[in-house]
PDB file of C-alpha atoms in Angstrom:
ATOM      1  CA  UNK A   1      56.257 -50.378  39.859  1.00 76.00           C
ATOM      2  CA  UNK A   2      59.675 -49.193  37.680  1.00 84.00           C
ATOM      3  CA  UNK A   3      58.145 -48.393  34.391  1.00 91.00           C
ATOM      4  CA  UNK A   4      61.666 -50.287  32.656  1.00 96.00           C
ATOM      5  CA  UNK A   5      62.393 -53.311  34.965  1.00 96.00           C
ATOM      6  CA  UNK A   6      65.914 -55.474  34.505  1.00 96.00           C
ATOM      7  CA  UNK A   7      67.639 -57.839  36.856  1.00 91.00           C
ATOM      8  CA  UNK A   8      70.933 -55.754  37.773  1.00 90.00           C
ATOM      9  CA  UNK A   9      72.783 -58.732  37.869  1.00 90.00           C
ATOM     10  CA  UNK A  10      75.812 -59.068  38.205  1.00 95.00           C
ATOM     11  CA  UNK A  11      76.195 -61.467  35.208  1.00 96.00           C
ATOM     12  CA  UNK A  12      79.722 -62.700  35.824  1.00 97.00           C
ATOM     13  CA  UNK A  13      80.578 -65.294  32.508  1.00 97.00           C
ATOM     14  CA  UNK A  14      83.552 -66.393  30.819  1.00 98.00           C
ATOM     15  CA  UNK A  15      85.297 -64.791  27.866  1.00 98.00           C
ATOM     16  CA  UNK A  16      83.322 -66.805  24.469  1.00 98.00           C
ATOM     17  CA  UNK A  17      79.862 -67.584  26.307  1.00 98.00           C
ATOM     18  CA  UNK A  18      76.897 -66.727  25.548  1.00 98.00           C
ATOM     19  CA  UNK A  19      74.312 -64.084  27.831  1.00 97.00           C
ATOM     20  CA  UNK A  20      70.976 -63.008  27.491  1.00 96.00           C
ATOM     21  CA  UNK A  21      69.036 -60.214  29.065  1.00 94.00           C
ATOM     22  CA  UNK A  22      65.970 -59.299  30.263  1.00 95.00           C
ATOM     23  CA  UNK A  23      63.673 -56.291  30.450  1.00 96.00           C
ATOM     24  CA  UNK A  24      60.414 -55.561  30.879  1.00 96.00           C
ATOM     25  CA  UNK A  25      58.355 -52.368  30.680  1.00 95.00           C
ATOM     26  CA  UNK A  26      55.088 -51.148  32.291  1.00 93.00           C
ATOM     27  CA  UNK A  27      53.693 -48.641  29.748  1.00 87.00           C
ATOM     28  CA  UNK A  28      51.860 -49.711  26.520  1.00 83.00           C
ATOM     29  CA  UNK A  29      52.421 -46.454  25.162  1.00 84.00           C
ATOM     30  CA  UNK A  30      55.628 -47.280  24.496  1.00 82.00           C
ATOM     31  CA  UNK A  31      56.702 -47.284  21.357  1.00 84.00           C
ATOM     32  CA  UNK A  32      60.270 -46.904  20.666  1.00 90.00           C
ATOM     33  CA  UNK A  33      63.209 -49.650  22.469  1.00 93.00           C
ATOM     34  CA  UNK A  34      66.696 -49.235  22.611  1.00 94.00           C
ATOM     35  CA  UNK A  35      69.736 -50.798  24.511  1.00 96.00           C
ATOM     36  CA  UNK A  36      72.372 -48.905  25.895  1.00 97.00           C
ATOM     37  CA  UNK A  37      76.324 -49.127  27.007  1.00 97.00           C
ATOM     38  CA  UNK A  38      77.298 -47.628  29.704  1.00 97.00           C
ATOM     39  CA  UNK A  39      81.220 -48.427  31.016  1.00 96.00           C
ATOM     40  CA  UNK A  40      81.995 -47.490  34.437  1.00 93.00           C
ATOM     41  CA  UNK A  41      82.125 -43.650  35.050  1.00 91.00           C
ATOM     42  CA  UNK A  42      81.633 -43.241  31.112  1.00 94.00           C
ATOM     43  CA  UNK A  43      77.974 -41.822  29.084  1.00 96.00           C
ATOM     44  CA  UNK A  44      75.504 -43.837  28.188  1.00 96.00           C
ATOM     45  CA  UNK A  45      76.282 -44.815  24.108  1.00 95.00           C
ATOM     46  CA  UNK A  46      73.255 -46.288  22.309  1.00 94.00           C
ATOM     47  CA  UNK A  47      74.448 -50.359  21.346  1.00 96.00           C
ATOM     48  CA  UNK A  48      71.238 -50.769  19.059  1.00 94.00           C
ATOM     49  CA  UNK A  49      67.665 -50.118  18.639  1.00 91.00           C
ATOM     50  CA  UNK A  50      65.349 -52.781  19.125  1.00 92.00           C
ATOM     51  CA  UNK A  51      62.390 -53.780  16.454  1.00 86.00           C
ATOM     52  CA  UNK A  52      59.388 -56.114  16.657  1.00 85.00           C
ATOM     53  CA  UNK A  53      60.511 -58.276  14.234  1.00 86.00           C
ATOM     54  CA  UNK A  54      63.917 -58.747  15.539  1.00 87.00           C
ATOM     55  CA  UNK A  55      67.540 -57.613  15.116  1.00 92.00           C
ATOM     56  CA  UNK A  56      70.954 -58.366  14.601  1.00 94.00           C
ATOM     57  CA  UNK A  57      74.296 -56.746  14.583  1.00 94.00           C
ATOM     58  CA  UNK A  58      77.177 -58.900  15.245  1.00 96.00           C
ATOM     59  CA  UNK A  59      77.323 -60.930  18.020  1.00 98.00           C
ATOM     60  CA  UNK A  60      74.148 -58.845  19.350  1.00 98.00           C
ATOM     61  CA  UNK A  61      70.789 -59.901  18.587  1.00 97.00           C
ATOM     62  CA  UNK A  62      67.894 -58.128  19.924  1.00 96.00           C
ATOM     63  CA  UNK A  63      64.004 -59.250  20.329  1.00 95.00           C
ATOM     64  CA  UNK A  64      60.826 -57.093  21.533  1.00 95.00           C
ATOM     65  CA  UNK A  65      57.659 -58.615  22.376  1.00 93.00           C
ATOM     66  CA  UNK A  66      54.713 -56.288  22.644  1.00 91.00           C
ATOM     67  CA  UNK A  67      52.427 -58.793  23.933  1.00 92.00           C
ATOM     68  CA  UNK A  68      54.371 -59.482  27.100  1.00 92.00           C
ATOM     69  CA  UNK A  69      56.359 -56.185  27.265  1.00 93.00           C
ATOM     70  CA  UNK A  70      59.408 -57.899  26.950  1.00 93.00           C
ATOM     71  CA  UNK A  71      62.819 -56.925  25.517  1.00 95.00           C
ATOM     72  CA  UNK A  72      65.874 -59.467  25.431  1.00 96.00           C
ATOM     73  CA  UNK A  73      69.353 -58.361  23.952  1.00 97.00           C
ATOM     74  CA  UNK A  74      71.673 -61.706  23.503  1.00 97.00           C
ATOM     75  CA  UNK A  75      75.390 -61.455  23.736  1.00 98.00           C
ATOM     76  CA  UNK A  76      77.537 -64.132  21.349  1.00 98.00           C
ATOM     77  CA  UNK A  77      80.974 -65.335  22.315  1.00 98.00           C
ATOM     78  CA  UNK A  78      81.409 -62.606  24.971  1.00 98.00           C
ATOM     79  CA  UNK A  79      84.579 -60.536  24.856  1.00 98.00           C
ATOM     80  CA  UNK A  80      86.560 -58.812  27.689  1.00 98.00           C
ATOM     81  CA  UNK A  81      85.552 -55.612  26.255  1.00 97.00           C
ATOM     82  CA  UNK A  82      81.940 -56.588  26.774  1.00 98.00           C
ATOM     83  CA  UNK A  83      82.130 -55.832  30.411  1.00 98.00           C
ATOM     84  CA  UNK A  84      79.796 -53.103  30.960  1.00 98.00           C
ATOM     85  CA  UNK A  85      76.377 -52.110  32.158  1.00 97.00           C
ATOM     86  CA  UNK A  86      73.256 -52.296  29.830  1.00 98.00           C
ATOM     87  CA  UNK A  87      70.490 -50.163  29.809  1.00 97.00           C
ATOM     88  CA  UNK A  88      67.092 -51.268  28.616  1.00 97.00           C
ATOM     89  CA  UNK A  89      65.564 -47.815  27.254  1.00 96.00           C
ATOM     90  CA  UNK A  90      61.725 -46.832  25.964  1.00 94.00           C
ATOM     91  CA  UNK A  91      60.556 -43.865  24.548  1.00 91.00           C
ATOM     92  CA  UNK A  92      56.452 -43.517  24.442  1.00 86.00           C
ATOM     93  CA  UNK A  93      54.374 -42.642  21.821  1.00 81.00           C
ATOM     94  CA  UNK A  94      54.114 -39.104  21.517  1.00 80.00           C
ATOM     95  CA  UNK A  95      57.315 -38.473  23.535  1.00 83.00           C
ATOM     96  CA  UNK A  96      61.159 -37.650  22.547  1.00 84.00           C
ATOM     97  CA  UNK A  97      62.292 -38.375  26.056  1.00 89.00           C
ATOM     98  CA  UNK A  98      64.120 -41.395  27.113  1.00 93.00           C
ATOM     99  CA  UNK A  99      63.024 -43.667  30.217  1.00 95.00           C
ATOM    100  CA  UNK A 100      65.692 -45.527  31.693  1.00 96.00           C
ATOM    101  CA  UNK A 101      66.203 -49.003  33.326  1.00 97.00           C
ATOM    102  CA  UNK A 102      68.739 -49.544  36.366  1.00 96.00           C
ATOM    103  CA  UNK A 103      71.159 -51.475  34.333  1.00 96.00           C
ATOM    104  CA  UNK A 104      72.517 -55.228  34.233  1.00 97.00           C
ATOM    105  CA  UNK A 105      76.263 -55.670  35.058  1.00 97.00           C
ATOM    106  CA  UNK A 106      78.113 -57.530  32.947  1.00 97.00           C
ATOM    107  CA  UNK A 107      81.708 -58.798  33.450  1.00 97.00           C
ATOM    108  CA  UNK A 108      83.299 -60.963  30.768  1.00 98.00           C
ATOM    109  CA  UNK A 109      86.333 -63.207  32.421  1.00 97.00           C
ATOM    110  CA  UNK A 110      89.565 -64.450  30.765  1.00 96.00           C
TER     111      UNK A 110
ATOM    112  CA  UNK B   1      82.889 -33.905  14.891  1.00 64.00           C
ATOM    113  CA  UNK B   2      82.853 -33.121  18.489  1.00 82.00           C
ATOM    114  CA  UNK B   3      80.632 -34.797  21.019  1.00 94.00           C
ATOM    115  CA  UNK B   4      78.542 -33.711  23.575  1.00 97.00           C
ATOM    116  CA  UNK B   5      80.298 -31.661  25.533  1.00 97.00           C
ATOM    117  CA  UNK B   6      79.608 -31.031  29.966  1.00 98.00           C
ATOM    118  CA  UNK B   7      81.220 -28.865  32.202  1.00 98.00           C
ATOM    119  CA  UNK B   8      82.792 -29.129  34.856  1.00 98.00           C
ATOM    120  CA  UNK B   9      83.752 -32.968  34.897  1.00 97.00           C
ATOM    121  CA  UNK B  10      83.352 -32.339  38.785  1.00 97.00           C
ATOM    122  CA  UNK B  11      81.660 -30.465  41.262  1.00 98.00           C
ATOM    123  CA  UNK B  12      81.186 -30.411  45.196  1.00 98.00           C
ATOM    124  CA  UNK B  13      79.802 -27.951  46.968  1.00 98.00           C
ATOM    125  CA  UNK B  14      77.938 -27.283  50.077  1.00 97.00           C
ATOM    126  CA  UNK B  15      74.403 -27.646  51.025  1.00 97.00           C
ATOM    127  CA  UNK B  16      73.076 -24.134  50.513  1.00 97.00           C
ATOM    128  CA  UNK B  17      75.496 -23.067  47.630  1.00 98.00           C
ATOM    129  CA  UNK B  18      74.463 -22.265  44.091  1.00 98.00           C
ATOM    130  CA  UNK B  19      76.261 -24.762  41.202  1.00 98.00           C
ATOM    131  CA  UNK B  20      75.767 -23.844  37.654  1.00 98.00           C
ATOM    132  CA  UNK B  21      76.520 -26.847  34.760  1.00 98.00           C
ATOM    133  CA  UNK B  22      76.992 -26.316  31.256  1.00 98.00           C
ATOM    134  CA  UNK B  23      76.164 -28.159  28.525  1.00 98.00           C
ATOM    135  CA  UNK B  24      77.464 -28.073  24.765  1.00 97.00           C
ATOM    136  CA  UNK B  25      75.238 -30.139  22.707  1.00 96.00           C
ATOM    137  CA  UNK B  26      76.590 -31.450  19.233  1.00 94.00           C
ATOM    138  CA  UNK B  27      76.572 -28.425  16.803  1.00 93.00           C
ATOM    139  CA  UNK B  28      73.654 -28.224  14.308  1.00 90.00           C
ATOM    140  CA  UNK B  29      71.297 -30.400  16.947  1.00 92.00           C
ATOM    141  CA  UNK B  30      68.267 -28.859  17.547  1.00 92.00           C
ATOM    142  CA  UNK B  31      67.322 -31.203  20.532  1.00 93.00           C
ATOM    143  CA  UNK B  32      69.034 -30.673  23.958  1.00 96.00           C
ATOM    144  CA  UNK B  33      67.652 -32.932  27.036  1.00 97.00           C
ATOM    145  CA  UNK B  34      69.168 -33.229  30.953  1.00 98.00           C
ATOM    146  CA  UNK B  35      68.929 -36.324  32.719  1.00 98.00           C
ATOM    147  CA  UNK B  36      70.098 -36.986  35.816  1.00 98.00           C
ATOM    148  CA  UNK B  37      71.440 -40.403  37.638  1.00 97.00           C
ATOM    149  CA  UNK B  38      71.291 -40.312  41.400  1.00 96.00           C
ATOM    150  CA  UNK B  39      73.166 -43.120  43.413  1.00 91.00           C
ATOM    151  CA  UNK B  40      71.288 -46.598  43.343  1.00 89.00           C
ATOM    152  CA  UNK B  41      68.497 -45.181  40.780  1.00 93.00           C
ATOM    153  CA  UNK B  42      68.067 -45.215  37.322  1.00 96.00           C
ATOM    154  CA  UNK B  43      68.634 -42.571  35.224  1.00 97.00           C
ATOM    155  CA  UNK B  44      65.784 -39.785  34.811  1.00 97.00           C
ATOM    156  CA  UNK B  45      64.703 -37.485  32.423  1.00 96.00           C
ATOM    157  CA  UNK B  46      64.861 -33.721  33.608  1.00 97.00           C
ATOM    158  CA  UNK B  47      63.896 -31.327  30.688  1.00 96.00           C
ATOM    159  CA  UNK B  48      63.796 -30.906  26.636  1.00 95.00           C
ATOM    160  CA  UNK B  49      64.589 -27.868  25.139  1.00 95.00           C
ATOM    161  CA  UNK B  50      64.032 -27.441  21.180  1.00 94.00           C
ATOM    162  CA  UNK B  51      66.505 -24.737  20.186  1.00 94.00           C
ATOM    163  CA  UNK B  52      65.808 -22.189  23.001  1.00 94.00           C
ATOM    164  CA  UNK B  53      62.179 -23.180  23.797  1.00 94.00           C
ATOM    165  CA  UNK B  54      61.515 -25.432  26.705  1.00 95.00           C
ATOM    166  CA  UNK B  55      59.706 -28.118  25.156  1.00 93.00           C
ATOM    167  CA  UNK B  56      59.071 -30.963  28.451  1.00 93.00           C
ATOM    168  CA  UNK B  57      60.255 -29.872  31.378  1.00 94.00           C
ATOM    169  CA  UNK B  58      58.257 -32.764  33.554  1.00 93.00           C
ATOM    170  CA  UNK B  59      61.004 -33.920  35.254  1.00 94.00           C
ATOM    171  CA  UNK B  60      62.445 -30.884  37.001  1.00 96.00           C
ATOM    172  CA  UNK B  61      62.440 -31.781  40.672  1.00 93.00           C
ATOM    173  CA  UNK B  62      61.618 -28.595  42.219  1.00 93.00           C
ATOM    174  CA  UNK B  63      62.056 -24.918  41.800  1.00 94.00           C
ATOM    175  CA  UNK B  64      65.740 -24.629  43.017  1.00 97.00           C
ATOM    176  CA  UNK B  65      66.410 -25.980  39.072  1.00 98.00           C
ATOM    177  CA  UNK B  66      66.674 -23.302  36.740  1.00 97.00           C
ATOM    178  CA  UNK B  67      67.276 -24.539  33.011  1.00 97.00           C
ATOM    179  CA  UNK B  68      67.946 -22.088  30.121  1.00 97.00           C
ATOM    180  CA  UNK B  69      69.197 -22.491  26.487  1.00 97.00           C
ATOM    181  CA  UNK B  70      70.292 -19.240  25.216  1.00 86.00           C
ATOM    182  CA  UNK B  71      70.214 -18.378  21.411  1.00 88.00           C
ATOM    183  CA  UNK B  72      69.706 -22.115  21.340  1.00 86.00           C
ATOM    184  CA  UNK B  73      72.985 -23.009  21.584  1.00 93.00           C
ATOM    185  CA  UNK B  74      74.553 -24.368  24.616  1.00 97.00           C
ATOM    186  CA  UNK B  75      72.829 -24.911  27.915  1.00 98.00           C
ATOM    187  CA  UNK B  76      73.221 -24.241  31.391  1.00 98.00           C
ATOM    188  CA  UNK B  77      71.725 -25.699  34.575  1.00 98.00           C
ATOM    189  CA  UNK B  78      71.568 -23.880  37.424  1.00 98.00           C
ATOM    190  CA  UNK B  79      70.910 -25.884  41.078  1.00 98.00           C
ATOM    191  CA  UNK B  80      70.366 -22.581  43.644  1.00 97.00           C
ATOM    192  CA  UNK B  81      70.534 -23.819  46.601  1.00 97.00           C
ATOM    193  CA  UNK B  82      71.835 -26.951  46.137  1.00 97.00           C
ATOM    194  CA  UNK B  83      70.925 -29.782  48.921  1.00 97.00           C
ATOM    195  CA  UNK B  84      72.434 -33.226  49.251  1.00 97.00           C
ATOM    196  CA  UNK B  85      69.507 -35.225  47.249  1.00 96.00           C
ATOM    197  CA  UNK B  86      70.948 -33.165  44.684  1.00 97.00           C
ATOM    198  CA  UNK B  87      73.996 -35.254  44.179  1.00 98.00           C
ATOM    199  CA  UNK B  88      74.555 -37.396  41.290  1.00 97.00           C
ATOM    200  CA  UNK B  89      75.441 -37.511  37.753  1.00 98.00           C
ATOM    201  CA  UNK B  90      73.997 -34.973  35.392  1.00 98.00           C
ATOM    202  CA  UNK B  91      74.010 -36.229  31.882  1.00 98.00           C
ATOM    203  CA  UNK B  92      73.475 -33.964  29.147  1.00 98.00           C
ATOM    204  CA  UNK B  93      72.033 -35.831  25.329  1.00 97.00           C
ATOM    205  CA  UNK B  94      71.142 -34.115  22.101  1.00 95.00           C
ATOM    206  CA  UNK B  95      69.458 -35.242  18.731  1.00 92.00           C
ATOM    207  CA  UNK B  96      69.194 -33.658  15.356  1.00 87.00           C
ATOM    208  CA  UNK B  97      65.074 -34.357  15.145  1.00 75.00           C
ATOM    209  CA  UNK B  98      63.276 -35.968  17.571  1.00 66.00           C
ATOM    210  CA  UNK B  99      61.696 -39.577  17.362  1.00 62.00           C
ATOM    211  CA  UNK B 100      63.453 -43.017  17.309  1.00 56.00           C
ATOM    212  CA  UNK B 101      64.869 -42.930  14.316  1.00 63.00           C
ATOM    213  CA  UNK B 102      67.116 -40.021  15.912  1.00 73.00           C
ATOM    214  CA  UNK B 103      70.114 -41.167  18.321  1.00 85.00           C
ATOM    215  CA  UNK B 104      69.942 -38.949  21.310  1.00 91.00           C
ATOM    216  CA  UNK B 105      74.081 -38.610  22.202  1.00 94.00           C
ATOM    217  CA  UNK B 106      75.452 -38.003  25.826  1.00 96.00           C
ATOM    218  CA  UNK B 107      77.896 -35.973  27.047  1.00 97.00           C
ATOM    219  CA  UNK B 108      80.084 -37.407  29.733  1.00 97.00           C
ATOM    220  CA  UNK B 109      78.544 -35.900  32.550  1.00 98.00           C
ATOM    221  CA  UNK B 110      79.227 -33.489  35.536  1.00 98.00           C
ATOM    222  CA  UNK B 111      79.462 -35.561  39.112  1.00 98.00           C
ATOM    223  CA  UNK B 112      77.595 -33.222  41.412  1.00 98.00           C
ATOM    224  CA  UNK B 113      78.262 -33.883  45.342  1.00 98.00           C
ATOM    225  CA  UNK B 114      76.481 -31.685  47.498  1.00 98.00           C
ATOM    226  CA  UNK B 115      78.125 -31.914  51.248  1.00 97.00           C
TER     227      UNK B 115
END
């Protein structure tokens, strides 16, 4: 089993919908959750970290869930310039290194 | 401030050849990691140095990966010989301190093809 699990989609949705993702992880140990952008042929660039009580920034909004090892991120009135692939990303207890998911696809429509 | 700096943008070589990659992490970060993105998979962590110390190096596939980090500063990645699982994306990040509180920033990569 992937120790960071997401559905790579594609997610194909019109320009001012709303998305939501999904991620779970296999390892309790971890302690740390991020999302990441990633455009096509570009670096990964961290879009926000993720916190058990919840967070916001923007049209973003993410949630963790310990319990369930569960990590959502929730797009707002998509834009074009949404279109990119997002990485669900842990870091364990203990541990400075990243582990990755595959990515979901997003592309935003006119 | 610059980025994260990789180079070259490109490389293909030949099974059997040697291909070294460079990385220039931000300046004054202390924390310089490798991943690595192979077609189809997820990207993996490859090694952690902390200034010129080698700090994790779990994810190193096999001996034909040399990593070093002179004088701490930038860091090269040597693939000797190279074989055609080898090709991907290599992805260079550094931090100023580790833990979650500290951003780890990529460089834009070298594409690696291995013929």
């Amino acid at each position: 089993r992937k120790e960071v699990e997401q559905d790579p989609g594609p997610f194909n949705v019109p320009e001012g919908a709303t998305v939501a993702f999904n991620c779970t992880y296999s390892n309790s140990a971890s302690q740390s959750f991020f999302w990441y952008r990633q455009d096509c042929r570009k670096e990964p660039k961290l879009l926000m970290s993720v916190y058990s009580s919840g967070n916001e920034d923007g049209r973003f909004t993410a949630q963790l869930n310990r319990a369930s090892q569960y990590i959502s991120l929730l797009i707002r009135d998509s834009k074009l310039s949404d279109s990119a692939t997002y990485l669900c990303v842990v870091r364990r207890s203990g541990y400075s290194t990243l582990t990755f998911g595959k990515g979901t696809m997003l592309l935003v429509s006119p | 401030e610059a980025g994260v700096t990789q180079f070259p943008s490109h490389s293909v070589i030949e099974k059997g050849q040697t291909v070294t990659l460079r990385c220039d992490p931000i300046s004054g970060h202390d924390n310089l990691y490798w991943y690595r993105r192979v077609m189809g998979k997820e990207i993996k962590f490859l090694l952690h140095f902390v200034k010129e110390s080698k700090q994790d190096e779990s994810g190193m596939p096999n001996n034909r990966f040399l990593a070093e980090r002179t004088g701490g500063t930038y860091s090269t990645l040597k693939v000797q010989p190279a074989e055609l699982e080898d090709s991907g994306v290599y992805f260079c990040a550094s931090s100023q301190e580790v833990g979650s509180s500290y951003e780890q920033y990529f460089g834009p990569g070298t594409r690696l093809t291995v013929t």
